[in-house]
Amino acid sequence: MPSVQDIAREIVAREGGFVNDPDDPGGATKYGVTIGTLRRLGIDKTGDGRVDVADLRALSRADAEAIFIEHYYRRPRIDLLPKALQPSVFDMYVNAGANAVKILQRLLREMGEDVAVDGAIGPQTAEATARIAARPEVGARRLADQDADP
């Protein structure tokens, strides 16, 4: 199973370098980190008192990985989920934010769990996810999936 650091590294590699496409509503982006994210987090890489495109250009791969781990894994509490789910929820959270958790919560509800669909991982979501993961049919499916991997 890949570590959180491995997943963050894969996301950064996949997202690529600096892009400022005028048709992209997210605006300027580097390694998957948008200018809006830098502004929201107050990351002034150039030290000039402003958070702008120059700060985004100055962002390193390590900076982007650290942002993803702290703000898209730790703070949303993805670590409370079963280990097998953490990589996919983390990756999806980077692209969809709290909607990634809402999708998980909707799936939990479809599987009979009484959880709020609020986009936040708390004890209710974590416990429901653990219960589902512990079901024998889910465990058997997981084993079958592992056997299918080359």
PDB file of C-alpha atoms in Angstrom:
ATOM      1  CA  MET A   1       0.000   0.000   0.000  1.00  0.00           C
ATOM      2  CA  PRO A   2       1.448   3.400  -0.977  1.00  0.00           C
ATOM      3  CA  SER A   3       2.224   5.887   1.786  1.00  0.00           C
ATOM      4  CA  VAL A   4       0.591   9.305   2.005  1.00  0.00           C
ATOM      5  CA  GLN A   5       3.879  10.781   0.791  1.00  0.00           C
ATOM      6  CA  ASP A   6       3.897   8.408  -2.201  1.00  0.00           C
ATOM      7  CA  ILE A   7       0.351   9.409  -3.116  1.00  0.00           C
ATOM      8  CA  ALA A   8       1.144  13.129  -2.810  1.00  0.00           C
ATOM      9  CA  ARG A   9       4.238  12.635  -4.973  1.00  0.00           C
ATOM     10  CA  GLU A  10       2.133  10.824  -7.624  1.00  0.00           C
ATOM     11  CA  ILE A  11      -0.481  13.601  -7.617  1.00  0.00           C
ATOM     12  CA  VAL A  12       2.185  16.298  -8.072  1.00  0.00           C
ATOM     13  CA  ALA A  13       3.841  14.340 -10.899  1.00  0.00           C
ATOM     14  CA  ARG A  14       0.514  13.807 -12.659  1.00  0.00           C
ATOM     15  CA  GLU A  15      -0.600  17.440 -12.285  1.00  0.00           C
ATOM     16  CA  GLY A  16       2.554  18.831 -13.891  1.00  0.00           C
ATOM     17  CA  GLY A  17       4.175  22.246 -13.781  1.00  0.00           C
ATOM     18  CA  PHE A  18       2.937  25.810 -14.090  1.00  0.00           C
ATOM     19  CA  VAL A  19      -0.145  26.473 -16.244  1.00  0.00           C
ATOM     20  CA  ASN A  20      -2.168  29.662 -16.584  1.00  0.00           C
ATOM     21  CA  ASP A  21      -4.925  28.813 -19.055  1.00  0.00           C
ATOM     22  CA  PRO A  22      -7.431  31.687 -19.345  1.00  0.00           C
ATOM     23  CA  ASP A  23     -10.194  29.128 -19.985  1.00  0.00           C
ATOM     24  CA  ASP A  24      -9.490  27.315 -16.693  1.00  0.00           C
ATOM     25  CA  PRO A  25     -11.810  28.673 -13.979  1.00  0.00           C
ATOM     26  CA  GLY A  26      -9.254  27.619 -11.337  1.00  0.00           C
ATOM     27  CA  GLY A  27      -6.775  30.149 -12.670  1.00  0.00           C
ATOM     28  CA  ALA A  28      -3.033  29.730 -12.521  1.00  0.00           C
ATOM     29  CA  THR A  29      -1.949  26.315 -11.230  1.00  0.00           C
ATOM     30  CA  LYS A  30       1.340  24.588 -10.478  1.00  0.00           C
ATOM     31  CA  TYR A  31       1.648  20.918  -9.471  1.00  0.00           C
ATOM     32  CA  GLY A  32      -2.122  20.904  -8.966  1.00  0.00           C
ATOM     33  CA  VAL A  33      -2.047  23.800  -6.468  1.00  0.00           C
ATOM     34  CA  THR A  34      -4.141  26.759  -7.619  1.00  0.00           C
ATOM     35  CA  ILE A  35      -3.499  30.420  -6.997  1.00  0.00           C
ATOM     36  CA  GLY A  36      -6.742  30.397  -4.998  1.00  0.00           C
ATOM     37  CA  THR A  37      -5.343  27.729  -2.684  1.00  0.00           C
ATOM     38  CA  LEU A  38      -2.154  29.720  -2.123  1.00  0.00           C
ATOM     39  CA  ARG A  39      -4.208  32.812  -1.314  1.00  0.00           C
ATOM     40  CA  ARG A  40      -6.564  30.899   0.995  1.00  0.00           C
ATOM     41  CA  LEU A  41      -3.565  29.472   2.859  1.00  0.00           C
ATOM     42  CA  GLY A  42      -1.653  32.779   2.809  1.00  0.00           C
ATOM     43  CA  ILE A  43       1.486  31.246   1.296  1.00  0.00           C
ATOM     44  CA  ASP A  44       3.770  34.123   0.292  1.00  0.00           C
ATOM     45  CA  LYS A  45       6.780  32.288  -1.202  1.00  0.00           C
ATOM     46  CA  THR A  46       8.434  35.489  -2.444  1.00  0.00           C
ATOM     47  CA  GLY A  47       8.071  37.338   0.863  1.00  0.00           C
ATOM     48  CA  ASP A  48       6.736  40.505  -0.760  1.00  0.00           C
ATOM     49  CA  GLY A  49       3.552  40.678   1.329  1.00  0.00           C
ATOM     50  CA  ARG A  50       1.302  39.613  -1.567  1.00  0.00           C
ATOM     51  CA  VAL A  51       0.167  36.197  -2.701  1.00  0.00           C
ATOM     52  CA  ASP A  52       0.187  36.225  -6.478  1.00  0.00           C
ATOM     53  CA  VAL A  53       1.327  34.287  -9.545  1.00  0.00           C
ATOM     54  CA  ALA A  54       4.995  34.879  -8.640  1.00  0.00           C
ATOM     55  CA  ASP A  55       4.419  32.875  -5.454  1.00  0.00           C
ATOM     56  CA  LEU A  56       2.827  30.085  -7.454  1.00  0.00           C
ATOM     57  CA  ARG A  57       5.796  30.041  -9.845  1.00  0.00           C
ATOM     58  CA  ALA A  58       8.114  29.789  -6.819  1.00  0.00           C
ATOM     59  CA  LEU A  59       6.266  26.741  -5.465  1.00  0.00           C
ATOM     60  CA  SER A  60       8.410  23.603  -5.369  1.00  0.00           C
ATOM     61  CA  ARG A  61       7.275  20.001  -5.730  1.00  0.00           C
ATOM     62  CA  ALA A  62       7.996  19.503  -2.029  1.00  0.00           C
ATOM     63  CA  ASP A  63       5.835  22.550  -1.192  1.00  0.00           C
ATOM     64  CA  ALA A  64       2.938  21.145  -3.229  1.00  0.00           C
ATOM     65  CA  GLU A  65       3.283  17.707  -1.620  1.00  0.00           C
ATOM     66  CA  ALA A  66       3.281  19.295   1.847  1.00  0.00           C
ATOM     67  CA  ILE A  67       0.160  21.343   1.009  1.00  0.00           C
ATOM     68  CA  PHE A  68      -1.664  18.233  -0.184  1.00  0.00           C
ATOM     69  CA  ILE A  69      -0.667  16.161   2.844  1.00  0.00           C
ATOM     70  CA  GLU A  70      -1.578  18.828   5.397  1.00  0.00           C
ATOM     71  CA  HIS A  71      -4.663  20.409   3.831  1.00  0.00           C
ATOM     72  CA  TYR A  72      -6.091  17.584   1.739  1.00  0.00           C
ATOM     73  CA  TYR A  73      -5.240  14.567   3.925  1.00  0.00           C
ATOM     74  CA  ARG A  74      -4.568  15.464   7.581  1.00  0.00           C
ATOM     75  CA  ARG A  75      -7.011  18.329   8.086  1.00  0.00           C
ATOM     76  CA  PRO A  76      -9.950  16.532   6.420  1.00  0.00           C
ATOM     77  CA  ARG A  77      -9.061  13.555   8.685  1.00  0.00           C
ATOM     78  CA  ILE A  78      -8.740  11.025   5.893  1.00  0.00           C
ATOM     79  CA  ASP A  79      -6.390   9.158   8.230  1.00  0.00           C
ATOM     80  CA  LEU A  80      -9.497   8.071  10.206  1.00  0.00           C
ATOM     81  CA  LEU A  81     -10.655   5.931   7.276  1.00  0.00           C
ATOM     82  CA  PRO A  82      -9.572   2.317   6.753  1.00  0.00           C
ATOM     83  CA  LYS A  83      -6.113   2.191   5.174  1.00  0.00           C
ATOM     84  CA  ALA A  84      -7.427   0.586   1.985  1.00  0.00           C
ATOM     85  CA  LEU A  85      -9.659   3.620   1.289  1.00  0.00           C
ATOM     86  CA  GLN A  86      -7.230   6.381   2.190  1.00  0.00           C
ATOM     87  CA  PRO A  87      -5.363   6.576  -1.158  1.00  0.00           C
ATOM     88  CA  SER A  88      -8.466   6.917  -3.327  1.00  0.00           C
ATOM     89  CA  VAL A  89     -10.259   9.354  -1.002  1.00  0.00           C
ATOM     90  CA  PHE A  90      -7.083  11.455  -0.644  1.00  0.00           C
ATOM     91  CA  ASP A  91      -6.536  11.597  -4.404  1.00  0.00           C
ATOM     92  CA  MET A  92     -10.172  12.469  -5.001  1.00  0.00           C
ATOM     93  CA  TYR A  93     -10.142  15.108  -2.229  1.00  0.00           C
ATOM     94  CA  VAL A  94      -7.328  16.948  -4.032  1.00  0.00           C
ATOM     95  CA  ASN A  95      -9.565  17.283  -7.098  1.00  0.00           C
ATOM     96  CA  ALA A  96     -13.041  17.498  -5.572  1.00  0.00           C
ATOM     97  CA  GLY A  97     -12.575  18.798  -2.021  1.00  0.00           C
ATOM     98  CA  ALA A  98     -15.335  17.930   0.436  1.00  0.00           C
ATOM     99  CA  ASN A  99     -17.373  16.462  -2.434  1.00  0.00           C
ATOM    100  CA  ALA A 100     -15.051  13.443  -2.282  1.00  0.00           C
ATOM    101  CA  VAL A 101     -16.222  12.803   1.278  1.00  0.00           C
ATOM    102  CA  LYS A 102     -19.848  13.444   0.343  1.00  0.00           C
ATOM    103  CA  ILE A 103     -19.586  10.765  -2.345  1.00  0.00           C
ATOM    104  CA  LEU A 104     -18.171   8.344   0.226  1.00  0.00           C
ATOM    105  CA  GLN A 105     -20.950   9.247   2.656  1.00  0.00           C
ATOM    106  CA  ARG A 106     -23.622   8.713  -0.020  1.00  0.00           C
ATOM    107  CA  LEU A 107     -22.139   5.294  -0.758  1.00  0.00           C
ATOM    108  CA  LEU A 108     -22.187   4.469   2.949  1.00  0.00           C
ATOM    109  CA  ARG A 109     -25.876   5.425   3.084  1.00  0.00           C
ATOM    110  CA  GLU A 110     -26.590   3.217   0.055  1.00  0.00           C
ATOM    111  CA  MET A 111     -24.906   0.384   1.961  1.00  0.00           C
ATOM    112  CA  GLY A 112     -27.247   0.868   4.910  1.00  0.00           C
ATOM    113  CA  GLU A 113     -25.196   3.142   7.153  1.00  0.00           C
ATOM    114  CA  ASP A 114     -26.925   6.084   8.811  1.00  0.00           C
ATOM    115  CA  VAL A 115     -24.398   8.854   8.239  1.00  0.00           C
ATOM    116  CA  ALA A 116     -24.795  12.546   7.534  1.00  0.00           C
ATOM    117  CA  VAL A 117     -23.791  13.624   4.041  1.00  0.00           C
ATOM    118  CA  ASP A 118     -21.919  16.722   5.143  1.00  0.00           C
ATOM    119  CA  GLY A 119     -18.497  16.362   3.520  1.00  0.00           C
ATOM    120  CA  ALA A 120     -16.721  16.048   6.872  1.00  0.00           C
ATOM    121  CA  ILE A 121     -14.989  12.961   8.219  1.00  0.00           C
ATOM    122  CA  GLY A 122     -15.786  12.532  11.875  1.00  0.00           C
ATOM    123  CA  PRO A 123     -16.389   9.573  14.150  1.00  0.00           C
ATOM    124  CA  GLN A 124     -19.701   8.702  12.457  1.00  0.00           C
ATOM    125  CA  THR A 125     -18.207   8.442   8.960  1.00  0.00           C
ATOM    126  CA  ALA A 126     -15.037   6.736  10.187  1.00  0.00           C
ATOM    127  CA  GLU A 127     -16.947   4.106  12.191  1.00  0.00           C
ATOM    128  CA  ALA A 128     -19.434   3.453   9.370  1.00  0.00           C
ATOM    129  CA  THR A 129     -16.589   3.038   6.883  1.00  0.00           C
ATOM    130  CA  ALA A 130     -14.802   0.631   9.229  1.00  0.00           C
ATOM    131  CA  ARG A 131     -17.993  -1.416   9.624  1.00  0.00           C
ATOM    132  CA  ILE A 132     -18.431  -1.669   5.870  1.00  0.00           C
ATOM    133  CA  ALA A 133     -14.759  -2.578   5.361  1.00  0.00           C
ATOM    134  CA  ALA A 134     -15.080  -5.320   7.986  1.00  0.00           C
ATOM    135  CA  ARG A 135     -18.006  -7.018   6.233  1.00  0.00           C
ATOM    136  CA  PRO A 136     -16.974 -10.480   5.044  1.00  0.00           C
ATOM    137  CA  GLU A 137     -18.183  -9.860   1.476  1.00  0.00           C
ATOM    138  CA  VAL A 138     -16.151  -6.645   1.275  1.00  0.00           C
ATOM    139  CA  GLY A 139     -13.058  -8.397   2.629  1.00  0.00           C
ATOM    140  CA  ALA A 140     -13.498 -11.244   0.135  1.00  0.00           C
ATOM    141  CA  ARG A 141     -13.829  -8.731  -2.719  1.00  0.00           C
ATOM    142  CA  ARG A 142     -10.666  -6.959  -1.555  1.00  0.00           C
ATOM    143  CA  LEU A 143      -8.764 -10.264  -1.544  1.00  0.00           C
ATOM    144  CA  ALA A 144     -10.048 -11.088  -5.036  1.00  0.00           C
ATOM    145  CA  ASP A 145      -8.898  -7.678  -6.265  1.00  0.00           C
ATOM    146  CA  GLN A 146      -5.431  -8.258  -4.811  1.00  0.00           C
ATOM    147  CA  ASP A 147      -5.207 -11.672  -6.490  1.00  0.00           C
ATOM    148  CA  ALA A 148      -6.085 -10.066  -9.838  1.00  0.00           C
ATOM    149  CA  ASP A 149      -3.161  -7.619  -9.626  1.00  0.00           C
ATOM    150  CA  PRO A 150      -0.138  -8.821 -11.630  1.00  0.00           C
TER     151      PRO A 150
END
